[in-house]
XYZ file of C-alpha atoms in Angstrom:
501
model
C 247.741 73.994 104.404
C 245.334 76.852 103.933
C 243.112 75.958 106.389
C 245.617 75.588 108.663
C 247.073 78.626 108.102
C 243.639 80.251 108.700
C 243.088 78.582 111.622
C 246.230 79.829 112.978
C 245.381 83.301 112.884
C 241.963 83.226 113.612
C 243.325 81.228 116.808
C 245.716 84.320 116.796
C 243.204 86.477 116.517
C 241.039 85.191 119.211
C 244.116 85.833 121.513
C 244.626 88.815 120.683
C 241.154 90.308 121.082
C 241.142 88.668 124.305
C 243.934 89.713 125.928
C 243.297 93.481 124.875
C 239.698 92.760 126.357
C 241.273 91.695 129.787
C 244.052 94.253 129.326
C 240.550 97.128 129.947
C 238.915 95.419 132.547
C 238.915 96.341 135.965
C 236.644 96.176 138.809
C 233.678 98.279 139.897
C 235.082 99.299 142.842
C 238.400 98.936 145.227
C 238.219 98.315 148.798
C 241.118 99.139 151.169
C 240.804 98.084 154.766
C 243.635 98.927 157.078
C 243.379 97.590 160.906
C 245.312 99.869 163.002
C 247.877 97.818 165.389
C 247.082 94.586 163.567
C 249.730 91.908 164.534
C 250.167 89.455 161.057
C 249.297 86.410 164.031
C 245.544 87.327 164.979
C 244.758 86.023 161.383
C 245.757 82.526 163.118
C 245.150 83.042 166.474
C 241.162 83.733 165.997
C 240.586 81.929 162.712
C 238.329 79.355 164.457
C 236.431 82.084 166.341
C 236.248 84.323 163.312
C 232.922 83.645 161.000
C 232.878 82.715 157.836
C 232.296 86.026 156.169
C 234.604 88.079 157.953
C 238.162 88.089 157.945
C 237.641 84.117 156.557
C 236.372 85.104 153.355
C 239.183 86.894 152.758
C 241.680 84.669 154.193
C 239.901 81.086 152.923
C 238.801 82.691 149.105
C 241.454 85.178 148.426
C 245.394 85.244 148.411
C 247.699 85.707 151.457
C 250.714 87.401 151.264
C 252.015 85.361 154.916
C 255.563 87.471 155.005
C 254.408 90.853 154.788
C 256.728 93.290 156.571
C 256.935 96.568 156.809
C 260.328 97.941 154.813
C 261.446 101.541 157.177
C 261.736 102.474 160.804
C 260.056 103.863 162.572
C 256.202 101.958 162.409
C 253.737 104.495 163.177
C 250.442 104.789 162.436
C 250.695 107.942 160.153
C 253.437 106.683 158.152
C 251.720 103.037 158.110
C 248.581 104.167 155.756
C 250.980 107.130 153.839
C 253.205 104.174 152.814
C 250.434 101.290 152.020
C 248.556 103.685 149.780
C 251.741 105.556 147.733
C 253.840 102.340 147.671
C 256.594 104.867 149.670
C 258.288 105.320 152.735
C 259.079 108.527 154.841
C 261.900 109.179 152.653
C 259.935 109.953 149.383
C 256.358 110.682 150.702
C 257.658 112.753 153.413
C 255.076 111.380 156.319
C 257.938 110.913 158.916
C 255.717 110.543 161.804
C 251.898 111.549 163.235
C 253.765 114.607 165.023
C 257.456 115.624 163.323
C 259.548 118.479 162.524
C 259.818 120.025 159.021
C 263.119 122.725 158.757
C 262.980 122.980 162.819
C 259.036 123.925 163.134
C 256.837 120.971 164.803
C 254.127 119.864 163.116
C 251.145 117.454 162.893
C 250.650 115.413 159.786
C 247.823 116.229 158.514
C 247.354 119.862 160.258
C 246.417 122.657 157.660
C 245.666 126.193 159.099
C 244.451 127.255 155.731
C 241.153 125.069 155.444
C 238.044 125.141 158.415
C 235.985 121.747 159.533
C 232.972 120.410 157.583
C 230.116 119.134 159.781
C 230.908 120.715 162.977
C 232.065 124.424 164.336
C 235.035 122.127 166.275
C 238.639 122.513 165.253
C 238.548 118.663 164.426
C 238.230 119.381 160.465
C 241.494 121.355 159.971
C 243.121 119.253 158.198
C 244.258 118.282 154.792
C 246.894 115.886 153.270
C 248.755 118.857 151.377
C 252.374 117.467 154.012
C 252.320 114.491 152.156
C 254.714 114.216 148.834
C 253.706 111.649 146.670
C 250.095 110.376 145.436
C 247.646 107.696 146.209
C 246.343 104.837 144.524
C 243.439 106.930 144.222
C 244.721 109.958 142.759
C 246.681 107.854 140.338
C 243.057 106.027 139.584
C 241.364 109.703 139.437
C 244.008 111.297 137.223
C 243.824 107.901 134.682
C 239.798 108.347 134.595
C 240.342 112.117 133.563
C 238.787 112.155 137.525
C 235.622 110.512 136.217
C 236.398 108.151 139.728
C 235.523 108.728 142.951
C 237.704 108.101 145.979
C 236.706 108.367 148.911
C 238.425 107.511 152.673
C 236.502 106.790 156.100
C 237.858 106.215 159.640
C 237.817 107.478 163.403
C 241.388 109.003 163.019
C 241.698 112.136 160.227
C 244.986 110.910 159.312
C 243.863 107.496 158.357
C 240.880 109.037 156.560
C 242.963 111.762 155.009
C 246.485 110.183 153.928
C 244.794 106.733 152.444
C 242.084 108.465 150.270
C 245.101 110.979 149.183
C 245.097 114.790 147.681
C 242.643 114.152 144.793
C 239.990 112.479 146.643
C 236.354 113.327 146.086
C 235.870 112.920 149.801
C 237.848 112.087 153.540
C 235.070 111.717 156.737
C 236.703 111.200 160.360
C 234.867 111.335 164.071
C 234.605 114.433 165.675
C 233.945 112.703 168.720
C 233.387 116.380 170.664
C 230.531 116.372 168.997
C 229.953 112.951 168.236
C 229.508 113.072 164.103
C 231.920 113.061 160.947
C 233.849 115.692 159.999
C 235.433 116.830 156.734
C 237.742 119.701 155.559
C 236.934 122.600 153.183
C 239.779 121.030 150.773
C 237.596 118.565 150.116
C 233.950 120.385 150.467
C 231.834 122.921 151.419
C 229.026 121.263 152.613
C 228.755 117.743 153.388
C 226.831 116.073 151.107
C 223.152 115.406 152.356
C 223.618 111.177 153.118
C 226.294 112.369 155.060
C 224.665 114.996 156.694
C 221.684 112.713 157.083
C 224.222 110.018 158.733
C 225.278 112.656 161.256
C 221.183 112.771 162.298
C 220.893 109.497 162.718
C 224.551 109.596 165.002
C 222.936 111.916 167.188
C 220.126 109.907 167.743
C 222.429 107.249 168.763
C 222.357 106.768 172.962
C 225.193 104.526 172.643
C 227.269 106.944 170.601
C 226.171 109.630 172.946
C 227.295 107.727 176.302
C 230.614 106.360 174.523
C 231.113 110.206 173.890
C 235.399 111.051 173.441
C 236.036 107.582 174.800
C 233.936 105.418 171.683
C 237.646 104.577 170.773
C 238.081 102.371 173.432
C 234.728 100.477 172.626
C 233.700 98.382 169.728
C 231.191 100.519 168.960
C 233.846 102.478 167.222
C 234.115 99.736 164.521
C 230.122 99.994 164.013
C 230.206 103.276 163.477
C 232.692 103.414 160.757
C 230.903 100.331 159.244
C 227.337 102.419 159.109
C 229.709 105.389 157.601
C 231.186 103.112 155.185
C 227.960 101.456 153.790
C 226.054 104.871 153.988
C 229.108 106.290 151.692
C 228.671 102.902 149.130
C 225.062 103.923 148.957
C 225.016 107.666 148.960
C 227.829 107.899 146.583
C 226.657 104.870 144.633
C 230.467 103.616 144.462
C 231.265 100.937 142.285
C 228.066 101.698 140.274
C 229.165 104.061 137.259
C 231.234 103.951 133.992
C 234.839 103.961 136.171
C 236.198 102.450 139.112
C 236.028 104.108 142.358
C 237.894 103.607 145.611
C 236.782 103.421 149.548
C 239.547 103.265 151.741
C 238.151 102.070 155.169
C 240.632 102.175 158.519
C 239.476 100.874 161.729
C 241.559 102.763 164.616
C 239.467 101.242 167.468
C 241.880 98.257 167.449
C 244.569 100.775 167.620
C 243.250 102.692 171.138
C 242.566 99.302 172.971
C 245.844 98.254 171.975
C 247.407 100.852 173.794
C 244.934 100.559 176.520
C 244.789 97.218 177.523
C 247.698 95.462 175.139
C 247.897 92.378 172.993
C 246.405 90.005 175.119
C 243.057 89.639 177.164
C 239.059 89.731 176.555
C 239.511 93.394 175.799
C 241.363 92.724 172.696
C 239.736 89.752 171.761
C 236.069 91.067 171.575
C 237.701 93.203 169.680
C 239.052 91.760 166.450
C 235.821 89.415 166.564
C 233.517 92.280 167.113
C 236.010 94.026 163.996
C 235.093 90.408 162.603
C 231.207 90.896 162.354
C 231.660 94.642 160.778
C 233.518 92.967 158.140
C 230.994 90.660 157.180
C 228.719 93.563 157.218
C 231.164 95.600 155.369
C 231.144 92.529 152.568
C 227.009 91.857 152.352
C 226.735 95.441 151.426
C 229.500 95.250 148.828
C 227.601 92.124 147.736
C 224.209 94.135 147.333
C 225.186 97.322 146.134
C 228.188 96.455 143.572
C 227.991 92.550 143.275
C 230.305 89.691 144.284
C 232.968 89.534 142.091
C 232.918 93.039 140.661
C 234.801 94.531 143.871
C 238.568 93.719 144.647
C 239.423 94.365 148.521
C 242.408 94.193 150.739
C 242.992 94.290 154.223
C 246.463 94.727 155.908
C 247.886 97.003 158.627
C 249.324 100.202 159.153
C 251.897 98.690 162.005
C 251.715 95.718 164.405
C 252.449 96.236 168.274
C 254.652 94.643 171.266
C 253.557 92.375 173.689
C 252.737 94.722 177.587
C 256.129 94.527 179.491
C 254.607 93.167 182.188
C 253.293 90.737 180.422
C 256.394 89.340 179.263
C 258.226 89.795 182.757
C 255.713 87.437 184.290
C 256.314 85.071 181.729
C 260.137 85.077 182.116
C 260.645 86.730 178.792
C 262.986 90.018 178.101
C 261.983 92.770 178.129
C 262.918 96.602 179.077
C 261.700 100.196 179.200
C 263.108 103.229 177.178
C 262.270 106.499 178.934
C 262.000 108.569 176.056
C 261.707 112.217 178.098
C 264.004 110.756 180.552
C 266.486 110.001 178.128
C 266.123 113.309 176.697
C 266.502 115.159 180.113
C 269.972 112.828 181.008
C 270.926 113.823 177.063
C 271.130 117.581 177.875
C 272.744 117.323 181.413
C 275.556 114.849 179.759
C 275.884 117.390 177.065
C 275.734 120.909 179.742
C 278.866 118.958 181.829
C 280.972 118.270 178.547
C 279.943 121.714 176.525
C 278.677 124.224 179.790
C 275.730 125.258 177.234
C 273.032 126.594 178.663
C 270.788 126.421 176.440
C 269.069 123.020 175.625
C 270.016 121.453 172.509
C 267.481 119.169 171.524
C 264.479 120.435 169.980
C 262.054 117.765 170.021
C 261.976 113.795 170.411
C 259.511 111.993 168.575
C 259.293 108.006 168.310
C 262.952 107.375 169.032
C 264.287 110.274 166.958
C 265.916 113.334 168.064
C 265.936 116.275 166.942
C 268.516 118.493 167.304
C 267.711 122.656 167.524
C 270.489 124.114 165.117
C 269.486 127.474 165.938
C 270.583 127.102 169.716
C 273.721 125.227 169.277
C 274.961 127.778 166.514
C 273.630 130.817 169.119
C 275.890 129.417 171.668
C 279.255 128.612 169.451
C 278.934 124.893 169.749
C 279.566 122.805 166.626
C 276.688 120.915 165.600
C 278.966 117.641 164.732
C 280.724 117.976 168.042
C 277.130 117.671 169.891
C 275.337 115.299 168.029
C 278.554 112.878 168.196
C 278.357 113.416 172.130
C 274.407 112.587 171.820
C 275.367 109.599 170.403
C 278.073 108.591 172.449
C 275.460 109.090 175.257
C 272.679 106.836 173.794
C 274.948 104.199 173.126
C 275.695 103.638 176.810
C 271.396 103.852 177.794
C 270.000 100.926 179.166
C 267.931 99.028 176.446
C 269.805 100.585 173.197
C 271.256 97.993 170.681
C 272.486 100.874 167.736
C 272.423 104.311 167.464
C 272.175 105.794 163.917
C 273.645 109.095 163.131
C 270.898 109.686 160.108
C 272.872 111.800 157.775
C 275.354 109.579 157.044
C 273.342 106.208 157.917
C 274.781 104.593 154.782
C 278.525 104.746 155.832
C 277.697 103.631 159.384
C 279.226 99.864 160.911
C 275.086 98.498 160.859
C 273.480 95.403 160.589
C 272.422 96.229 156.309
C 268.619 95.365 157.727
C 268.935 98.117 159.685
C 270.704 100.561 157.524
C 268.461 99.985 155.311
C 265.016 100.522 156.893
C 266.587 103.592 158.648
C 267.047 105.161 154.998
C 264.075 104.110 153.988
C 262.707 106.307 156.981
C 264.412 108.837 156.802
C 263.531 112.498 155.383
C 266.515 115.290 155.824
C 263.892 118.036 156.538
C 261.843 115.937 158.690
C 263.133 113.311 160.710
C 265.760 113.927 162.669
C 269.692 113.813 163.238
C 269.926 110.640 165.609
C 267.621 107.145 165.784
C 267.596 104.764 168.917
C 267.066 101.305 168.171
C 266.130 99.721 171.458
C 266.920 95.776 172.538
C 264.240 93.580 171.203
C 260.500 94.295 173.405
C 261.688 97.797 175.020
C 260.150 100.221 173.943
C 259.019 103.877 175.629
C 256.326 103.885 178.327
C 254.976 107.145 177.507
C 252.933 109.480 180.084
C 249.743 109.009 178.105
C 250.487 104.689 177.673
C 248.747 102.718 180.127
C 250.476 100.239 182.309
C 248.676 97.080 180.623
C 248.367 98.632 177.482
C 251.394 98.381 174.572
C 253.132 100.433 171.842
C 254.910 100.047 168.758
C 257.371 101.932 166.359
C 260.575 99.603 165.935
C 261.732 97.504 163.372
C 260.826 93.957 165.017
C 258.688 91.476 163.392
C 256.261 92.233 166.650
C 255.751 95.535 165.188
C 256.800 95.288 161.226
C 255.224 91.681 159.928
C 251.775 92.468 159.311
C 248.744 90.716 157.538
C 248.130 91.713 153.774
C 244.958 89.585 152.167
C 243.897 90.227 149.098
C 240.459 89.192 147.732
C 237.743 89.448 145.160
C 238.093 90.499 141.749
C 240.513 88.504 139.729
C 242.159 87.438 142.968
C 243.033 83.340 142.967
C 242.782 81.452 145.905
C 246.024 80.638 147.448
C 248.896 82.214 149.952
C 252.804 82.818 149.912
C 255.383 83.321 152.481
C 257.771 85.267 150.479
C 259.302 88.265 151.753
C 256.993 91.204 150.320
C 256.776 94.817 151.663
C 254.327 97.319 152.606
C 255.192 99.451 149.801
C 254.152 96.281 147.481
C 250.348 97.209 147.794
C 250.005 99.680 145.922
C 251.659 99.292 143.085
C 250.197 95.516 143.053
C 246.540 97.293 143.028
C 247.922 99.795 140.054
C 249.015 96.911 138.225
C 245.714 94.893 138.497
C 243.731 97.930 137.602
C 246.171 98.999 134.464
C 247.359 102.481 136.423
C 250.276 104.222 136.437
C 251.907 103.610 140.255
C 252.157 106.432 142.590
C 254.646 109.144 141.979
C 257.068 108.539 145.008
C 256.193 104.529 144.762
C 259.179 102.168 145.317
C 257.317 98.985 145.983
C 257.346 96.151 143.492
C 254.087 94.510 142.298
C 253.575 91.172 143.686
C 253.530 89.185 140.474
C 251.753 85.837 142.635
C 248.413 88.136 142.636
C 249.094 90.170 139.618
C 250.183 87.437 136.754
């Protein structure tokens, strides 16, 4: 009975220890990869084209979450990486858009008069993430190391640098492609550090950077060049080789800017996401060498997917339609002049199907604000190509489908988004001035723009894949759970207990 007994809690014992052993472990390094304009399908549609080190490794050795969708309307690329890295949406992190209005003044999202550029005399480095609310994984990583970790955040666009990597980061580089080299802010630095500034010599030796010039965006080139930045940053900073773990957050935008180019569909898009294919294979074989297999944990996902060209779809007998966002605007104010005789405008700005209305004016020219926005509305709702229109403030009270409702409140910020949302009929969406005609856009709530991939691999991560519903605000508190952090401080996600039990 004694022995037994002693057995028992030896066995107990043995538990114990190791659970509080696995409780402090955590990798050597975290890797987030976001795709910019990622549909969730391409992971199926090039798997047998795709090489087994690339996007394969990930999708054959690590976990897929299959129904990944993002949670809030609208999908933009600013919001996108603000929400996959705070586990938030507009509404708490305050990211309503990559150009919105905060208390009537119009502003970028990551503009900041008060810092100067890093690594160039351009404009290009005046920037900071001091508009968005909540943290990051990596601050939440940097404040639980007493900032021991380093975080750091690469990509062509600043705000996918800037917003991922969050407002503790060591570090955020994007392209200053006026001068073809990487940028930072003073928030961040003073100098850049000398493999960066070594990097930048070996850019400008670069003929093919040099002839891509302001247009390496629309080249796969792009994707290169963030690689070499990425693996130069693993080495110069020697990530994932001290006493704590650090964080890269990668973005590749190139996808993004043929996407809008030349669309969904065609050789341009499919060199490339298998050209984006090859850099991650490169991207793992440094990992490999420089911080081991095993001892890194990565994910890859999406900031927002993207709608099939119209044209596209017309010649394949499938609806479609076009919302003229300026247009709309233009036939807004005239409806409102003949009912009110203002004559003044009374829309301030319209940004990715939100208006905005300018209180100022309307309360300068003895209108009532509730009189014209419910004339706005009863204008929109009779637009070609409009299925709802959502009267923001008081979204929740509103007859709407509850998938709707909800992802509108989930998007929406009172200083910063708006009075009124357009939800267009399924594939219409706004040809812009700047859009291409083959090229495509996103920004609704349909799966074409809001299911996106989410893979998970690497340290700790089993093999396997899921189709329940999770969100885009899942990520991060999934990665704060699997490295024992607190979540971010505007998080509303829920850790996805398939990767983290």
């Amino acid at each position: 009975m004694k022995k037994s007994l002693l057995s028992l809690l030896l066995c107990l014992a043995a538990i114990s220890a190791f659970a509080q052993a696995s409780f402090h472990q955590r990798p050597k390094l975290v890797v987030g990869i976001v795709v910019d304009q990622m549909r969730w399908e391409y992971l199926d549609r090039y798997y047998d084209q795709f090489c087994e080190t690339g996007f394969r490794r990930m999708i054959d050795n690590g976990y897929s979450c299959n129904n990944c969708l993002i949670n809030y309307v609208p999908t933009i690329t600013a919001i996108g990486h603000a929400s996959v890295y705070t586990g938030a949406t507009p509404a708490f992190h305050g990211i309503c858009g990559n150009n919105f209005l905060i208390d009537g003044r119009k502003v970028y999202c990551c503009e900041d008069s008060t810092v100067q550029t890093v690594g160039s005399k351009s404009k290009k480095g005046k920037m900071s993430p001091h508009y968005m609310l909540g943290t990051t994984i990596g601050d939440q990583l940097r404040l639980h190391t007493d900032f021991r970790s380093r975080v750091i955040g690469i990509s062509y666009k600043d705000r996918a640098a800037i917003l991922p990597a969050g407002h503790a980061a060591n570090a955020a580089y994007w392209l200053d492609t006026d001068n073809n080299c990487f940028v930072s802010s003073t928030y961040y630095m003073e100098e850049l550090p000398f493999w960066a500034f070594e990097h930048n010599n070996l850019m400008a030796e670069n003929e093919a950077v040099r002839k891509a010039g302001k247009d390496i965006g629309l080249t796969t080139l792009c994707g290169t060049v963030i690689t070499d930045m990425a693996i130069a940053a693993i080495q110069g900073e020697l990530l994932g080789q001290g006493a704590e773990t650090d964080m890269l957050c990668v973005s590749y935008s190139q996808t993004d800017v043929i996407g809008h180019r030349w669309g969904t569909r065609g050789e341009h898009t499919d060199e490339a996401y298998l050209a984006l294919d090859s850099e991650l294979s490169r991207l793992f074989e440094a990992l490999d060498e420089n911080v081991g297999r095993g001892n890194y944990l990565a994910f890859l996902t999406a900031d927002h997917g993207a709608a099939h060209n119209k044209q596209f779809l017309r010649d394949h007998h499938l609806p479609t339609g076009e919302w003229n966002e300026p247009g709309m605007r233009d036939q807004a104010e005239a409806f409102v002049r003949g009912r009110f005789g203002n004559a003044k405008p009374v829309i301030q700005a319209e940004h990715s199907y939100r208006f905005y209305l300018d209180r100022d004016a309307i309360a300068a020219q003895s209108l009532d604000y509730h009189q014209v926005k419910a004339s706005l509305m009863e204008f929109f709702r009779t637009a070609p190509h409009v299925s709802f229109v959502v009267d923001f403030e008081n979204a929740a009270t509103q007859p709407l489908p509850a998938l709707l409702r909800d992802r509108a409140l989930m998007g929406y910020h009172p200083r910063r988004s708006g009075d009124i949302l357009v939800i267009c009929d399924p594939d219409c969406y706004s040809q812009s001035s700047w859009l291409a005609k083959e090229g495509t856009t996103h920004g609704q709530w349909n799966p074409y723009d809001a299911h996106i991939p989410l893979l998970f691999y690497g340290w700790k991560i089993p093999q396997g894949a899921t189709s329940r519903e999770v969100h885009i605000t899942d990520i991060a508190p999934t990665v704060c759970q699997l490295l024992h952090i607190q979540q971010p401080t505007a998080c509303v996600g829920e850790a996805i207990t398939e990767i983290t039990k």
